[in-house]
Amino acid sequence: MNKIVLITGATSGFGKAIAQKFAAAHYNCIITGRRKEKLLEVANELNQRFGVAILQLVFDVQDKKAVFEAIESLPEEWKAIDVLINNAGLALGRDSFQDASLDDWETMIDTNVKGLMYVSKAVVPLMTARKQGHIINLGSIAGKEAYKNGNMYCATKAAVDMLSKTMRIDLLPFHIKVTAIHPGAADTEFSMVRFKGDAEKAKQTYNGYTPLHAEDIAGIAFYCSELPPHVCINELVVTCTAQANATVFYQV
Ligand code: NDP
Ligand code: 8X3
């Protein structure tokens, strides 16, 4: 029987690469996102390349009702989720505290914190019932260190960091592993979203160095998930070699 992984935000970036990695290892994949057409493309590709079963769930993680309805109406054969990857998330804007948009801040809180909370609360009962499971949360180096104009994005990822730590404690009696992966700069759709479609600004983020690629994080997430039952990687901060911390880069 193939194992089952549920990946939020699988229409691009880390989530898509993670789905590819797990599907290649014969996991059946539940993939989620808001963009239905992109999700369908990913599903078709995974199905054709790897012959695994793919279930697509289209919902906005900010929508509590939609999240719970989607998870609660999973067909019986999809309920034994082995690995949940809370990946859906975003940054919006890079403005000072005094200039940043409240709407952007609320969207980041609703997506990065409340979205992760809804999906986890919906999936955890399926794991506690089986007394097994692994939750992998995508945090960020931004949740570990403050940087200029990072304000609410940093705060939401600090929340993911702390939630991961506390989930690990509370879920201990159920043998559920909790891993937080905190990447540095990675060349996905992240910066296009952050800078609201400004391709030039997005490109500048990665000028003069080789950033992480989505596949790098996918490989690490998969490695964490494949360790023996008695081994759990609690957290990892992962940067490209040209990035020393949240703010120091070697650029040429
Ligand atoms: P992408 O923009 O490429 O992917 C983000 C994914 O999240 C998309 O699949 C998107 O799907 C989904 N998503 C966003 N908002 C929602 C929502 N409201 N409901 C459902 N799905 C949503 O970025 P990354 O792959 O880089 O980002 C993935 C995670 O990694 C995020 O949590 C991000 O904060 C984190 N991260 C990214 C870093 C980077 O430099 N790239 C570094 C550190 C952490 P759709 O639009 O179809 O809904
Ligand atoms: C994304 C990395 O440094 O832009 O989480 O915050 S950073």
XYZ file of C-alpha atoms and ligand atoms in Angstrom:
307
model
C 0.000 0.000 0.000
C 1.375 3.383 -0.984
C 1.811 5.949 1.753
C -0.181 9.189 1.584
C 1.154 12.756 1.714
C -0.985 15.906 1.816
C 0.782 19.014 0.541
C -0.766 22.473 0.768
C 0.251 24.976 -1.902
C 1.273 22.402 -4.488
C 0.578 24.564 -7.559
C 4.085 26.061 -7.619
C 7.441 26.406 -5.886
C 8.314 24.181 -2.940
C 4.891 22.508 -2.830
C 5.006 21.414 -6.468
C 8.595 20.133 -6.133
C 7.679 18.320 -2.907
C 4.746 16.638 -4.663
C 7.082 15.537 -7.467
C 9.605 14.149 -4.972
C 7.044 12.168 -2.972
C 5.205 10.932 -6.080
C 8.517 9.691 -7.499
C 8.853 7.629 -4.313
C 5.376 6.135 -4.889
C 3.432 8.178 -2.375
C -0.188 8.842 -3.264
C -0.530 12.625 -3.088
C -3.288 14.955 -1.928
C -2.377 18.266 -3.499
C -4.058 21.557 -2.678
C -4.097 25.155 -3.866
C -6.439 27.874 -5.076
C -5.492 27.760 -8.774
C -7.542 24.866 -10.122
C -5.895 24.745 -13.574
C -2.362 24.688 -12.135
C -3.378 21.966 -9.712
C -4.784 19.910 -12.584
C -1.518 20.341 -14.543
C 0.501 19.116 -11.539
C -1.885 16.197 -11.003
C -1.693 15.106 -14.658
C 2.089 15.335 -14.669
C 2.479 13.311 -11.466
C 0.010 10.722 -12.582
C 1.614 10.268 -15.999
C 5.236 10.282 -14.780
C 4.870 8.209 -11.643
C 1.559 6.330 -11.941
C 0.518 7.224 -8.403
C -2.974 8.251 -7.290
C -3.488 12.001 -6.981
C -6.363 13.760 -5.234
C -6.818 17.458 -5.947
C -8.430 19.706 -3.354
C -9.102 23.281 -4.405
C -9.490 25.570 -1.416
C -8.162 28.757 0.098
C -6.449 27.926 3.384
C -7.839 31.181 4.807
C -11.368 29.793 4.482
C -11.981 27.779 7.656
C -15.221 26.219 6.415
C -13.725 25.192 3.072
C -10.675 23.640 4.757
C -12.725 21.535 7.180
C -15.251 20.509 4.513
C -12.468 19.381 2.170
C -10.638 17.321 4.790
C -13.753 15.901 6.428
C -15.130 14.744 3.083
C -11.981 12.889 2.073
C -12.824 9.458 0.664
C -12.105 6.737 3.252
C -9.054 5.438 1.353
C -7.418 8.880 1.541
C -7.848 9.438 5.270
C -4.741 7.575 6.408
C -2.472 10.572 5.829
C 1.119 9.697 6.715
C 2.702 13.079 6.056
C 1.120 16.549 6.140
C 3.200 19.311 4.608
C 1.970 22.758 5.632
C 3.594 24.713 2.840
C 0.968 27.185 1.517
C 2.073 30.675 2.408
C 3.195 34.028 1.140
C 4.792 37.372 1.797
C 3.058 40.532 0.613
C 5.074 43.728 0.333
C 8.364 44.748 1.855
C 7.518 48.084 3.402
C 8.335 49.668 6.737
C 6.050 49.131 9.691
C 4.674 52.653 9.276
C 4.028 52.289 5.517
C 2.963 48.641 5.184
C -0.610 47.825 4.208
C -2.902 46.424 6.894
C -4.671 44.355 4.228
C -1.359 42.718 3.291
C -0.634 42.012 6.943
C -4.049 40.460 7.478
C -3.658 38.260 4.405
C -0.280 37.017 5.658
C -1.673 36.273 9.126
C -4.758 34.577 7.659
C -2.682 32.452 5.269
C 0.585 31.691 7.042
C -0.779 31.296 10.568
C -4.532 30.741 10.470
C -4.360 28.657 7.284
C -1.746 26.373 8.824
C -3.866 26.217 11.979
C -7.054 25.208 10.106
C -5.372 22.553 7.967
C -3.527 21.104 10.962
C -6.640 21.056 13.156
C -8.532 19.265 10.381
C -5.813 16.670 9.690
C -4.483 16.000 13.198
C -7.545 13.970 14.333
C -6.870 11.561 11.449
C -3.317 11.129 12.756
C -4.085 10.908 16.479
C -6.667 8.191 15.708
C -3.913 6.115 14.096
C -1.254 7.174 16.614
C 1.143 7.994 13.814
C 1.983 10.729 11.374
C 4.441 13.422 10.468
C 3.746 17.134 10.101
C 6.273 19.223 8.224
C 5.779 22.979 8.507
C 7.407 25.444 6.135
C 8.643 28.311 8.253
C 11.382 30.661 7.085
C 14.688 32.164 8.110
C 12.462 35.258 8.442
C 10.881 33.638 11.490
C 14.264 33.111 13.084
C 15.749 36.564 12.526
C 14.226 39.987 12.025
C 15.151 41.978 8.930
C 14.343 45.502 7.783
C 10.786 45.798 6.431
C 10.124 42.124 7.188
C 7.703 43.077 10.008
C 4.538 40.984 9.609
C 6.038 38.291 7.355
C 8.750 37.721 9.982
C 6.076 37.668 12.694
C 3.926 35.071 10.905
C 6.929 32.810 10.352
C 8.007 33.234 13.991
C 4.507 31.997 14.821
C 5.044 28.951 12.589
C 8.333 28.309 14.403
C 6.712 28.442 17.840
C 3.598 26.510 16.761
C 5.863 23.755 15.425
C 7.648 23.527 18.763
C 4.418 23.400 20.756
C 2.693 20.952 18.374
C 5.664 18.629 18.833
C 5.142 18.630 22.596
C 1.363 18.166 22.544
C 1.409 15.454 19.870
C 4.155 13.453 21.546
C 1.782 10.866 23.098
C 0.470 10.094 19.601
C 3.929 9.411 18.104
C 3.390 12.247 15.642
C 6.606 13.851 14.447
C 6.723 17.592 13.838
C 9.482 19.087 11.719
C 9.927 22.753 10.839
C 11.986 23.650 7.790
C 13.152 27.269 7.685
C 14.546 28.125 4.233
C 16.404 31.247 3.206
C 16.030 32.839 -0.223
C 14.660 30.452 -2.838
C 13.790 31.214 -6.430
C 10.098 30.283 -6.676
C 7.012 32.407 -7.372
C 7.515 33.820 -3.850
C 9.075 37.156 -4.876
C 6.626 37.714 -7.757
C 3.841 37.346 -5.207
C 5.627 39.494 -2.619
C 6.210 42.307 -5.124
C 2.743 41.904 -6.651
C 3.815 40.975 -10.161
C 6.787 43.383 -10.420
C 9.130 41.018 -12.296
C 12.112 43.388 -12.098
C 11.948 43.662 -8.297
C 11.389 39.924 -8.013
C 14.448 39.238 -10.168
C 16.615 41.642 -8.135
C 16.036 39.505 -5.051
C 18.262 36.828 -6.565
C 20.878 39.055 -8.252
C 24.510 38.001 -8.013
C 24.151 34.665 -6.276
C 22.616 31.235 -6.703
C 19.553 30.938 -4.442
C 17.968 27.732 -3.215
C 15.854 25.897 -5.753
C 12.479 24.355 -4.908
C 13.966 20.898 -5.504
C 16.530 21.486 -2.744
C 13.796 21.925 -0.162
C 11.784 19.046 -1.638
C 14.751 16.712 -1.174
C 15.190 17.839 2.426
C 11.490 17.448 3.257
C 11.561 13.960 1.786
C 14.715 13.041 3.708
C 13.078 14.177 6.975
C 10.010 12.068 6.220
C 11.947 8.892 5.483
C 13.921 8.629 8.722
C 13.242 5.637 10.986
C 10.198 5.911 13.309
C 12.373 6.706 16.337
C 14.165 9.625 14.636
C 12.708 13.123 14.185
C 14.456 16.164 12.763
C 12.856 18.916 14.826
C 13.965 21.850 12.772
C 16.356 22.932 10.068
C 17.485 26.356 8.882
C 18.532 25.945 5.255
C 20.140 28.607 3.085
C 21.992 28.637 -0.177
C 25.761 28.687 0.261
C 25.862 32.397 -0.603
C 23.551 33.319 2.299
C 24.963 33.396 5.847
C 21.864 34.588 7.706
C 18.676 36.535 7.010
C 20.556 39.598 5.757
C 24.145 38.717 4.809
C 24.714 37.498 1.247
C 27.846 37.064 -0.831
C 26.888 38.657 -4.151
C 29.123 39.071 -7.194
P 5.201 30.037 -4.259
O 4.546 31.372 -4.387
O 5.914 29.488 -5.417
O 4.139 28.959 -3.747
C 3.203 29.253 -2.770
C 2.132 28.192 -2.764
O 1.209 28.482 -1.696
C 1.334 28.159 -4.055
O 1.112 26.821 -4.424
C 0.021 28.837 -3.691
O -1.041 28.243 -4.425
C -0.119 28.472 -2.209
N -0.954 29.431 -1.505
C -0.674 30.728 -1.239
N -1.716 31.292 -0.612
C -2.674 30.328 -0.482
C -3.974 30.307 0.067
N -4.528 31.381 0.626
N -4.679 29.154 0.026
C -4.128 28.062 -0.542
N -2.909 28.008 -1.077
C -2.187 29.145 -1.048
O 6.201 30.207 -3.013
P 7.164 29.167 -2.259
O 7.078 27.831 -2.847
O 8.467 29.813 -2.171
O 6.508 29.203 -0.819
C 6.088 28.054 -0.121
C 6.281 28.298 1.359
O 7.657 28.469 1.646
C 5.583 29.548 1.895
O 5.035 29.248 3.165
C 6.720 30.556 2.022
O 6.454 31.529 3.002
C 7.852 29.636 2.429
N 9.199 30.138 2.179
C 9.609 30.570 0.949
C 10.910 31.009 0.758
C 11.389 31.541 -0.539
O 12.363 32.322 -0.555
N 10.798 31.160 -1.671
C 11.879 30.951 1.844
C 11.345 30.519 3.100
C 10.072 30.096 3.239
P -2.235 29.043 -5.101
O -1.728 30.402 -5.487
O -2.621 28.189 -6.274
O -3.292 29.075 -4.065
C 11.421 33.824 2.446
C 12.853 34.180 2.673
O 14.414 36.054 3.400
O 12.640 36.625 1.826
O 10.821 33.339 3.590
O 12.136 36.210 4.118
S 12.992 35.853 3.032
